[in-house]
mmCIF file of C-alpha atoms and ligand atoms in Angstrom:
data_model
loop_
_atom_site.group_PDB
_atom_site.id
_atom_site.type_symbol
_atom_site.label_atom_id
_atom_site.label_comp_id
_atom_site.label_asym_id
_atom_site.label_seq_id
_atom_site.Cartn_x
_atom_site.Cartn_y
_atom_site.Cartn_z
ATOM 1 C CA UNK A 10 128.216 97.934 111.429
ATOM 2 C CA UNK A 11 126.223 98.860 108.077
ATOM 3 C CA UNK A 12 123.244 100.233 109.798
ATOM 4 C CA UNK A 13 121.408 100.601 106.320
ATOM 5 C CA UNK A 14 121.140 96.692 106.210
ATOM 6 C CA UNK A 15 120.747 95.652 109.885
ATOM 7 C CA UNK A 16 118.941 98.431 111.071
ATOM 8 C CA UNK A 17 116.173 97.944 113.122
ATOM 9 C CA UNK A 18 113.644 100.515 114.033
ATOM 10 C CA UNK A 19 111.661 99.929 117.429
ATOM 11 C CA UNK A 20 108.082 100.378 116.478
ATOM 12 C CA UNK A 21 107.382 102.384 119.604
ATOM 13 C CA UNK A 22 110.549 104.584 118.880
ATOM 14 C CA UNK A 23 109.259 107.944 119.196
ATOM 15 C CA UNK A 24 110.759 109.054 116.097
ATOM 16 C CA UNK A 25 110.316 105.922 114.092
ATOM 17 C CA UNK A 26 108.975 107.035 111.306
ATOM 18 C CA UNK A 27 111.322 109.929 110.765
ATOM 19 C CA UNK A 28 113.619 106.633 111.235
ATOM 20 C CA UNK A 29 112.043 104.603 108.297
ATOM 21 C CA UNK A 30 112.494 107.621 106.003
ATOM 22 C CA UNK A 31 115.948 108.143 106.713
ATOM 23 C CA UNK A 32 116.425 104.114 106.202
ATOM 24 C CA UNK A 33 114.861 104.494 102.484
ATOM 25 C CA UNK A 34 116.951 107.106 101.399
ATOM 26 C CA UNK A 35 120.182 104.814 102.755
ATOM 27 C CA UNK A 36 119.034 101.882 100.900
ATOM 28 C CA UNK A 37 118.140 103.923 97.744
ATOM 29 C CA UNK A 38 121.432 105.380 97.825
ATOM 30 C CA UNK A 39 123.183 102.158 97.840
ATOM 31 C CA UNK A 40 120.942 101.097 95.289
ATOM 32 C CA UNK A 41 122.585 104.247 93.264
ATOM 33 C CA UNK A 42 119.338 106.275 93.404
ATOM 34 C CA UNK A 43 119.934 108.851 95.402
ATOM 35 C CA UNK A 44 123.003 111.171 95.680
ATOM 36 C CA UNK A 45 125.174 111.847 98.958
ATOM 37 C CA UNK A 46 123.920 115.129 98.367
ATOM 38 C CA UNK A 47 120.635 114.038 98.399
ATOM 39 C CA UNK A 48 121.530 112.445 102.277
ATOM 40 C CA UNK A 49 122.678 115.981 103.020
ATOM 41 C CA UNK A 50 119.507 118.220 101.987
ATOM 42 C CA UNK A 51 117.065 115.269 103.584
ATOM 43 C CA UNK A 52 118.705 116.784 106.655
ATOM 44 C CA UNK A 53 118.121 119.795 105.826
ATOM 45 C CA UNK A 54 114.309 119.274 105.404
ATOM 46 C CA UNK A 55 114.157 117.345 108.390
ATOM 47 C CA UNK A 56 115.087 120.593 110.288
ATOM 48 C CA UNK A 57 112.219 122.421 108.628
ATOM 49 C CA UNK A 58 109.645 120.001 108.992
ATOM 50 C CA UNK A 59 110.633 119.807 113.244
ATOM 51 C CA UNK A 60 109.771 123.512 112.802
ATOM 52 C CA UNK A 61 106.624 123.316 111.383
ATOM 53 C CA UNK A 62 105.453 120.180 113.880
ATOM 54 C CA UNK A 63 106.146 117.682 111.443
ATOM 55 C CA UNK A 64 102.371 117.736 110.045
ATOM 56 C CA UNK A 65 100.521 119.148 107.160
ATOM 57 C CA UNK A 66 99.397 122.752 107.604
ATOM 58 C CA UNK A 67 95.676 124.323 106.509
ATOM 59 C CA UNK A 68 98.206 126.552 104.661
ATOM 60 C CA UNK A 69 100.200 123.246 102.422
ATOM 61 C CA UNK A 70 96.591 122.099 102.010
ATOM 62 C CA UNK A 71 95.668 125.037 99.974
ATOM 63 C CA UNK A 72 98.983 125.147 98.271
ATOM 64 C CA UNK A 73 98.154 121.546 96.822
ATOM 65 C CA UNK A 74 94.408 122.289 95.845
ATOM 66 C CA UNK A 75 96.133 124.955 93.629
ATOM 67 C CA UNK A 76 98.671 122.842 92.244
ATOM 68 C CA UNK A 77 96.174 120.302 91.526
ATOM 69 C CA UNK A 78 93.926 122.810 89.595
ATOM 70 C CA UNK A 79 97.056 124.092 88.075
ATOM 71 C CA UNK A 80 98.061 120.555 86.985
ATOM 72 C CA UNK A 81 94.603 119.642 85.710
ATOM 73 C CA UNK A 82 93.913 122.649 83.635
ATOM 74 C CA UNK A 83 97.418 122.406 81.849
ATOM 75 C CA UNK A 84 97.855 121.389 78.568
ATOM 76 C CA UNK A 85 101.346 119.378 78.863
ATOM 77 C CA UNK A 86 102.191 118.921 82.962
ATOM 78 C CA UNK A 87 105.063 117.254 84.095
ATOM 79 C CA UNK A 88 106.020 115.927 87.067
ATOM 80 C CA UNK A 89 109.982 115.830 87.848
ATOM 81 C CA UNK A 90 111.598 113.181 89.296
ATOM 82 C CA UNK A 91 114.970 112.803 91.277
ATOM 83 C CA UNK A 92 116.707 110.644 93.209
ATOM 84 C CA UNK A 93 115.413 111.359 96.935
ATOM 85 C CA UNK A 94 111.348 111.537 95.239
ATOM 86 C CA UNK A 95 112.265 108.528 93.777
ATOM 87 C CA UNK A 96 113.736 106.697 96.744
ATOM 88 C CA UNK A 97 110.616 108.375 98.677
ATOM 89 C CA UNK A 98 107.275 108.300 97.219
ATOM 90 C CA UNK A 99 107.762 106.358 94.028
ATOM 91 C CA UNK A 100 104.462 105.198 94.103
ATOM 92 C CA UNK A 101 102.448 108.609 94.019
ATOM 93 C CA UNK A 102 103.976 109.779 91.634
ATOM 94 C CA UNK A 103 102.847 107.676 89.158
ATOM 95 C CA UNK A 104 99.287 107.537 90.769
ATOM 96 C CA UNK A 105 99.379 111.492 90.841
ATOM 97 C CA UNK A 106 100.868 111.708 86.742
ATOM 98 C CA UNK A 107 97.696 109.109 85.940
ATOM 99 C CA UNK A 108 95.190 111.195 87.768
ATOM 100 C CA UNK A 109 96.158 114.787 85.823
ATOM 101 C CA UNK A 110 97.624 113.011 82.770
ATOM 102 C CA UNK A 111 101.283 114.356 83.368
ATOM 103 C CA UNK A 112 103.954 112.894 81.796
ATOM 104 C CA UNK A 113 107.021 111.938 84.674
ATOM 105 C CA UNK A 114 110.897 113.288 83.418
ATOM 106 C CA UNK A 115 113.810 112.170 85.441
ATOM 107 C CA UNK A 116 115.873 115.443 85.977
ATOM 108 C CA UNK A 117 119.066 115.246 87.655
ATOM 109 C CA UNK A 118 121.452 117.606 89.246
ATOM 110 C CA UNK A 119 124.232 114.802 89.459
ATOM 111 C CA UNK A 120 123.486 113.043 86.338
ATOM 112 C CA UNK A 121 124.716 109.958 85.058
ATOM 113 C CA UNK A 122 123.443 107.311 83.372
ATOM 114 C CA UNK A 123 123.895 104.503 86.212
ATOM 115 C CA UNK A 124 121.600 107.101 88.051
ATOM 116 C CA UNK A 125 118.842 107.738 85.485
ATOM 117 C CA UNK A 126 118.462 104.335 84.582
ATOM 118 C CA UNK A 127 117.992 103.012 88.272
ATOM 119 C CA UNK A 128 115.156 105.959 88.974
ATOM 120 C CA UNK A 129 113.570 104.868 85.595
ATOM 121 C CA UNK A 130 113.564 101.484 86.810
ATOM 122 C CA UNK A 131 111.664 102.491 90.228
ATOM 123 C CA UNK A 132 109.610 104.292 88.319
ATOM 124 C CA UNK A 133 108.575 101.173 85.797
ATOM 125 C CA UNK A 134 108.506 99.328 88.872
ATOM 126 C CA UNK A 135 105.844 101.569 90.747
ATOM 127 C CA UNK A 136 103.769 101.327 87.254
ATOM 128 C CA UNK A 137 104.866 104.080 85.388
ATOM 129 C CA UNK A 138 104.122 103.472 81.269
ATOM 130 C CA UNK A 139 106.544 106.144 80.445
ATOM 131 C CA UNK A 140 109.067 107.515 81.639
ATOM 132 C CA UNK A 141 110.961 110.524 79.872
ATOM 133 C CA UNK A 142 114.135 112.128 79.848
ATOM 134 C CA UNK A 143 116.981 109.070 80.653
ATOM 135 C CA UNK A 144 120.009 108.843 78.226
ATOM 136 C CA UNK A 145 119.971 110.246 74.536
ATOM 137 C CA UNK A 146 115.972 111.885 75.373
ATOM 138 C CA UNK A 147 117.730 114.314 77.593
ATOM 139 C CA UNK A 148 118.611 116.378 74.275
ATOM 140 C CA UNK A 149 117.331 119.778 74.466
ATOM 141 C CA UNK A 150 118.710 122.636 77.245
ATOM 142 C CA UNK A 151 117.140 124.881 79.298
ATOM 143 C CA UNK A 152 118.807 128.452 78.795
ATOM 144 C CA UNK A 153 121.385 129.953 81.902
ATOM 145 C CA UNK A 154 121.392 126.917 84.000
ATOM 146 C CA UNK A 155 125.243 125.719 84.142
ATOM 147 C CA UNK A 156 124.241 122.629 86.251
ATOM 148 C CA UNK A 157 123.404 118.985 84.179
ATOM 149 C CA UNK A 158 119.956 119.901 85.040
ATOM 150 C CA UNK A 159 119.455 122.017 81.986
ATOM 151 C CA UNK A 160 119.184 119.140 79.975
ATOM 152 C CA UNK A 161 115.469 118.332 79.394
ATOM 153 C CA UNK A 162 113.544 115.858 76.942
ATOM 154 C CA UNK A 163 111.809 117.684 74.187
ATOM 155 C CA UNK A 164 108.678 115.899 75.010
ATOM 156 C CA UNK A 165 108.515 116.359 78.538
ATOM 157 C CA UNK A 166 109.960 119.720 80.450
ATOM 158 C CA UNK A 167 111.147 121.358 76.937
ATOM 159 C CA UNK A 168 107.421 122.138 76.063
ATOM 160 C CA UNK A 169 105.805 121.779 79.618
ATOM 161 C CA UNK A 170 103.378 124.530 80.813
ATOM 162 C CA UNK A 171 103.353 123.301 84.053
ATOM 163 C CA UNK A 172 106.234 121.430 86.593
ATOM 164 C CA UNK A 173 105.730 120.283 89.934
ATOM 165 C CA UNK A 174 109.420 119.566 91.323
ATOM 166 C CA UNK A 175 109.712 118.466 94.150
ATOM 167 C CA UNK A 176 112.902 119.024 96.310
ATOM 168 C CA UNK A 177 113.996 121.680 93.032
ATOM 169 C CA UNK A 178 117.218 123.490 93.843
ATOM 170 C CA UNK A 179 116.265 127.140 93.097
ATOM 171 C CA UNK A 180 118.351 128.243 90.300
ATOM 172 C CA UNK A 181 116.501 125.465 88.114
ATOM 173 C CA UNK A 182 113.010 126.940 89.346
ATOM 174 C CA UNK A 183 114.254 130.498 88.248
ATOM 175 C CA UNK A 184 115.008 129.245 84.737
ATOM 176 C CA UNK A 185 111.782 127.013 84.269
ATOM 177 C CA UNK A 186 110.094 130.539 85.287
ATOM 178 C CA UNK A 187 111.974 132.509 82.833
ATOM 179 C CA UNK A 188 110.467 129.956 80.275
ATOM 180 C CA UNK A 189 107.356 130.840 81.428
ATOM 181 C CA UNK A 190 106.384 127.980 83.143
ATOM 182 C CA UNK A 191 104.459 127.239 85.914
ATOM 183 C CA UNK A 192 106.483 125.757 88.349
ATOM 184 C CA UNK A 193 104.909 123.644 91.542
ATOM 185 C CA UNK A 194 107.635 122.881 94.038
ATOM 186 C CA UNK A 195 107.544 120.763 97.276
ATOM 187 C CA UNK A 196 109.860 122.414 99.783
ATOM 188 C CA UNK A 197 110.061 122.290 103.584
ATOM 189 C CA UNK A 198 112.197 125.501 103.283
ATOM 190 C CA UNK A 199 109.706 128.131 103.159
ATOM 191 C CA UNK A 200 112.547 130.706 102.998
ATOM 192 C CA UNK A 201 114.787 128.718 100.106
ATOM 193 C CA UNK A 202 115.507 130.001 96.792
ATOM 194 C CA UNK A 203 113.147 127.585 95.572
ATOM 195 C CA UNK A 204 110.180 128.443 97.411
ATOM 196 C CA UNK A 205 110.529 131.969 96.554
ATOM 197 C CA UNK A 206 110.751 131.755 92.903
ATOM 198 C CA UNK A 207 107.966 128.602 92.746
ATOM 199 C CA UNK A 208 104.497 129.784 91.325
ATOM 200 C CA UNK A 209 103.090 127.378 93.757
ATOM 201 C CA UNK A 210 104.913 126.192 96.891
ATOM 202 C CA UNK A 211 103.910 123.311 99.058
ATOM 203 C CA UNK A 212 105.284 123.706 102.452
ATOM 204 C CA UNK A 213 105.428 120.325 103.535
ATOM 205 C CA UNK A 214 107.077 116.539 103.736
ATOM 206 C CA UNK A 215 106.821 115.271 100.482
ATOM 207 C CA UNK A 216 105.887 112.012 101.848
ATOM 208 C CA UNK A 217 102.739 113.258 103.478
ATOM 209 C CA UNK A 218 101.398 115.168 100.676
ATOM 210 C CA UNK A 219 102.099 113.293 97.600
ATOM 211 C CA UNK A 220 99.578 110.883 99.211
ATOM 212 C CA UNK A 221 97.214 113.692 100.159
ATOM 213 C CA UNK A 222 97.799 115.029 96.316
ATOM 214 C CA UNK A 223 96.775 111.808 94.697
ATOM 215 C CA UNK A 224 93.118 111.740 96.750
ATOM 216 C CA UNK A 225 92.619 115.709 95.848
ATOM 217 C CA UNK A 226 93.259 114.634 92.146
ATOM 218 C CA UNK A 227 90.718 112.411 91.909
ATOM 219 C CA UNK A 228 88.302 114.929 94.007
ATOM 220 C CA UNK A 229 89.069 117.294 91.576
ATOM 221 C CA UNK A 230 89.521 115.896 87.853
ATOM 222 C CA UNK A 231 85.554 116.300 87.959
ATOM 223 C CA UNK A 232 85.477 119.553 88.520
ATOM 224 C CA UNK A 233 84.496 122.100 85.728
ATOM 225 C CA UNK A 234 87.380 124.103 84.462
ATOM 226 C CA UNK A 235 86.130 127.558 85.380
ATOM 227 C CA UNK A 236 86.055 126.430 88.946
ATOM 228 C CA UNK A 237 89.164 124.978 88.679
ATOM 229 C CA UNK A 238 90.417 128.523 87.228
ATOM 230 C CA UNK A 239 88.772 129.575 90.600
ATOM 231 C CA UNK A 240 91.008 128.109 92.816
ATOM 232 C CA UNK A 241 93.925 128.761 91.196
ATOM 233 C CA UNK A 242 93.203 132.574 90.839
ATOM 234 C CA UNK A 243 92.316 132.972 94.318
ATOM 235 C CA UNK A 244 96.234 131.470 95.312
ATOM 236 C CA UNK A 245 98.362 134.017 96.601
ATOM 237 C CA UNK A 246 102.158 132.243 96.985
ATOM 238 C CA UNK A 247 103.353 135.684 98.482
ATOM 239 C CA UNK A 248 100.438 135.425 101.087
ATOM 240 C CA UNK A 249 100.963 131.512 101.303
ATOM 241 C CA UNK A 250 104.923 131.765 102.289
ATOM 242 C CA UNK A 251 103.990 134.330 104.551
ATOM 243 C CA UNK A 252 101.566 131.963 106.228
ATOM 244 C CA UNK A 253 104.031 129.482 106.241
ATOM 245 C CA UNK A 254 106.325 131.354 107.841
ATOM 246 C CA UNK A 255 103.604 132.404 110.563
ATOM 247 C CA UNK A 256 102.654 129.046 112.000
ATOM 248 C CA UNK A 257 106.702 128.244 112.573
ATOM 249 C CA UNK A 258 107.212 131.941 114.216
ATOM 250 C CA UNK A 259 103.547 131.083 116.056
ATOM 251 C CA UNK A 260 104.191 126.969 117.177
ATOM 252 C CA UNK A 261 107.522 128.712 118.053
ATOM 253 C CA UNK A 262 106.239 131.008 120.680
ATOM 254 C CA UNK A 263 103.751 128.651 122.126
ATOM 255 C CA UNK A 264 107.024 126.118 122.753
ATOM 256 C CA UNK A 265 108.789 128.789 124.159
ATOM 257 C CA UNK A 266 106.254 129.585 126.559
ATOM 258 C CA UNK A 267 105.398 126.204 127.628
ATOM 259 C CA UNK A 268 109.370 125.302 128.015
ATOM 260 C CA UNK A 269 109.700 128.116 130.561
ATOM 261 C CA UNK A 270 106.734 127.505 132.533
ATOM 262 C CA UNK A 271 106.423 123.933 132.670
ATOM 263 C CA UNK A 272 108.741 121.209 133.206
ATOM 264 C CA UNK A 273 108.507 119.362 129.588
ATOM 265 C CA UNK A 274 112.038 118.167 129.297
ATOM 266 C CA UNK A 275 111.562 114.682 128.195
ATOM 267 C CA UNK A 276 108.746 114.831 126.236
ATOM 268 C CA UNK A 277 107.402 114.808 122.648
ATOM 269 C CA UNK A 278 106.947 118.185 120.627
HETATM 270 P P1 ATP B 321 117.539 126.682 97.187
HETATM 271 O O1 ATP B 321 118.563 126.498 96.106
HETATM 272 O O2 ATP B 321 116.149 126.497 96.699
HETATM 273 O O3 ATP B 321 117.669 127.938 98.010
HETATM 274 P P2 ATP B 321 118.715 124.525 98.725
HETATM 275 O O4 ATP B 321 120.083 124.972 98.416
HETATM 276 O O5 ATP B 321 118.377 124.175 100.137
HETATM 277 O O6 ATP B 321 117.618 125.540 98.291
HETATM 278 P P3 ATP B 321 118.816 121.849 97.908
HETATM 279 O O7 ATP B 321 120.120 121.688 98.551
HETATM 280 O O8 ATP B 321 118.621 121.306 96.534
HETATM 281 O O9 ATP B 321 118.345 123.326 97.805
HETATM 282 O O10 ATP B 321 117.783 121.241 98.961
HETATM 283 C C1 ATP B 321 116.595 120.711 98.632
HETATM 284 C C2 ATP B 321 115.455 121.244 99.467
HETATM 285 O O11 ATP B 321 114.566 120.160 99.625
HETATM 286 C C3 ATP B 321 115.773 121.770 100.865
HETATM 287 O O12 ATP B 321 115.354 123.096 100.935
HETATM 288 C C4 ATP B 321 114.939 120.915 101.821
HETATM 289 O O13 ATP B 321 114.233 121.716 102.724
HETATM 290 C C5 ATP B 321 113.954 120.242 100.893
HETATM 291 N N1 ATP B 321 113.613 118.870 101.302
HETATM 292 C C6 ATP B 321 114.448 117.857 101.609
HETATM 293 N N2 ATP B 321 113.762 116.738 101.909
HETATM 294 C C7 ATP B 321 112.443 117.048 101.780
HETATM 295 C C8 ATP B 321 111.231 116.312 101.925
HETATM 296 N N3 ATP B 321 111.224 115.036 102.297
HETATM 297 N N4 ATP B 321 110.063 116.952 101.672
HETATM 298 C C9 ATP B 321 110.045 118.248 101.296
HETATM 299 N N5 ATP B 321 111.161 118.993 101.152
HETATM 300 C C10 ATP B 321 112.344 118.412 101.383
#
């Protein structure tokens, strides 16, 4: 049976709503949005986010109030878009790109243009006026990435100061920092490549903080730029990792503890 058509999720399944995720990335891979690899590092995230209790932490919070102040006091921001964001949280990320006036580039490890197009179109779709870096815009390179990533649109990443990329793969984060670019990554994998190298790293499901990072925008875009500067000096992504790390090592012990004193088999986490 094709369970990505004639799936149906119990609403009182306890894990619905990890269920209705998975079912968007299915469809927007048969829609030719997202890759098969895409399917395979969902899983991976999934993983993560049972870790961390599958909720934002004080500690993501703080990671996004930076990377909003980091997005609103840049000069050219850019959010990048692939094909799991896109199957995801279309949506928010044109709300978040209107709120801190950042232009959206569609940058692909597997690129091709059947791909591009169909995450531009989702993107037009969701209200986006512009969307950058599909087909022939792709023309500049980033320097030491061997993956189709490198290629950027000369309006867009090529002369960005600032990046948020979500679900990055970490080689591309290294380069985008050897350009000297702030880069803002989304990553349940506080111990990937990614997260490490990120100037700002957001511990958490994309689909519960892009939402969370749209209403902090507009909090925020009133906010004078020296406080702004504030916020973003006072981030520590060292101290925030390590933070990360700490509530998983923490919600860790209290499980084990409770799963050899009381009987819990059965029940929720
Ligand atoms: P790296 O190269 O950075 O060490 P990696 O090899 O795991 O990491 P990818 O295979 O590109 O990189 O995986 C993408 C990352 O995206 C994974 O680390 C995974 O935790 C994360 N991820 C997947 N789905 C989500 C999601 N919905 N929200 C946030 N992060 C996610």
């Amino acid at each position: 049976m094709d369970e990505g058509v004639h799936m149906h999720i119990p609403p009182d399944h306890p894990r619905a709503e990890s269920l209705r995720i998975r079912h968007k990335l299915i469809e927007g891979f048969k829609k030719g949005i997202v890759a098969q690899a895409g399917l395979i590092a969902h899983g991976r995230g999934e993983a993560f986010d049972y870790l961390l209790g599958e909720k934002t932490t004080d500690n993501a919070m703080k990671a996004m109030k930076a990377a909003i102040a980091a997005l609103l006091l840049s000069k050219h921001p850019v959010i990048s878009v692939n094909g799991n964001t896109a199957a995801l949280v279309p949506e928010y990320v044109v709300e978040l790109s209107k709120e801190t006036n950042a232009k959206i580039e569609v940058n692909l490890f597997y690129r091709s243009k059947e791909r591009e197009v169909a995450i531009k179109e989702v993107l037009l779709e969701a209200g986006a006026d512009e969307v950058l870096g599909v087909g022939e815009r792709a023309s500049a390179t980033i320097p030491e990435l061997s993956s189709l990533r490198r290629k950027v649109d000369p309006d867009g990443i090529l002369i960005a100061d600032t990046v948020l990329v979500p679900l990055e793969d970490g080689d591309r984060t290294e380069a985008l920092r050897k350009m000297g670019k702030n880069v803002i990554a989304i990553d349940l994998n506080p111990l990937s490549r990614t997260a490490r190298y990120a100037t700002i790293t957001i511990v958490d499901n994309i689909v519960r903080c892009m939402p969370k990072m749209v209403e902090l925008a507009r909090e925020m875009k009133g906010m004078e730029r020296d406080e702004l500067r504030g916020i973003l000096d006072d981030f520590d992504n060292g101290k925030n990792l390590a933070e990360a790390l700490d509530h998983i090592i923490r919600r860790l012990g209290e499980l084990s503890r409770k799963f050899e004193k009381e009987k819990i088999l059965g029940e929720g986490l």
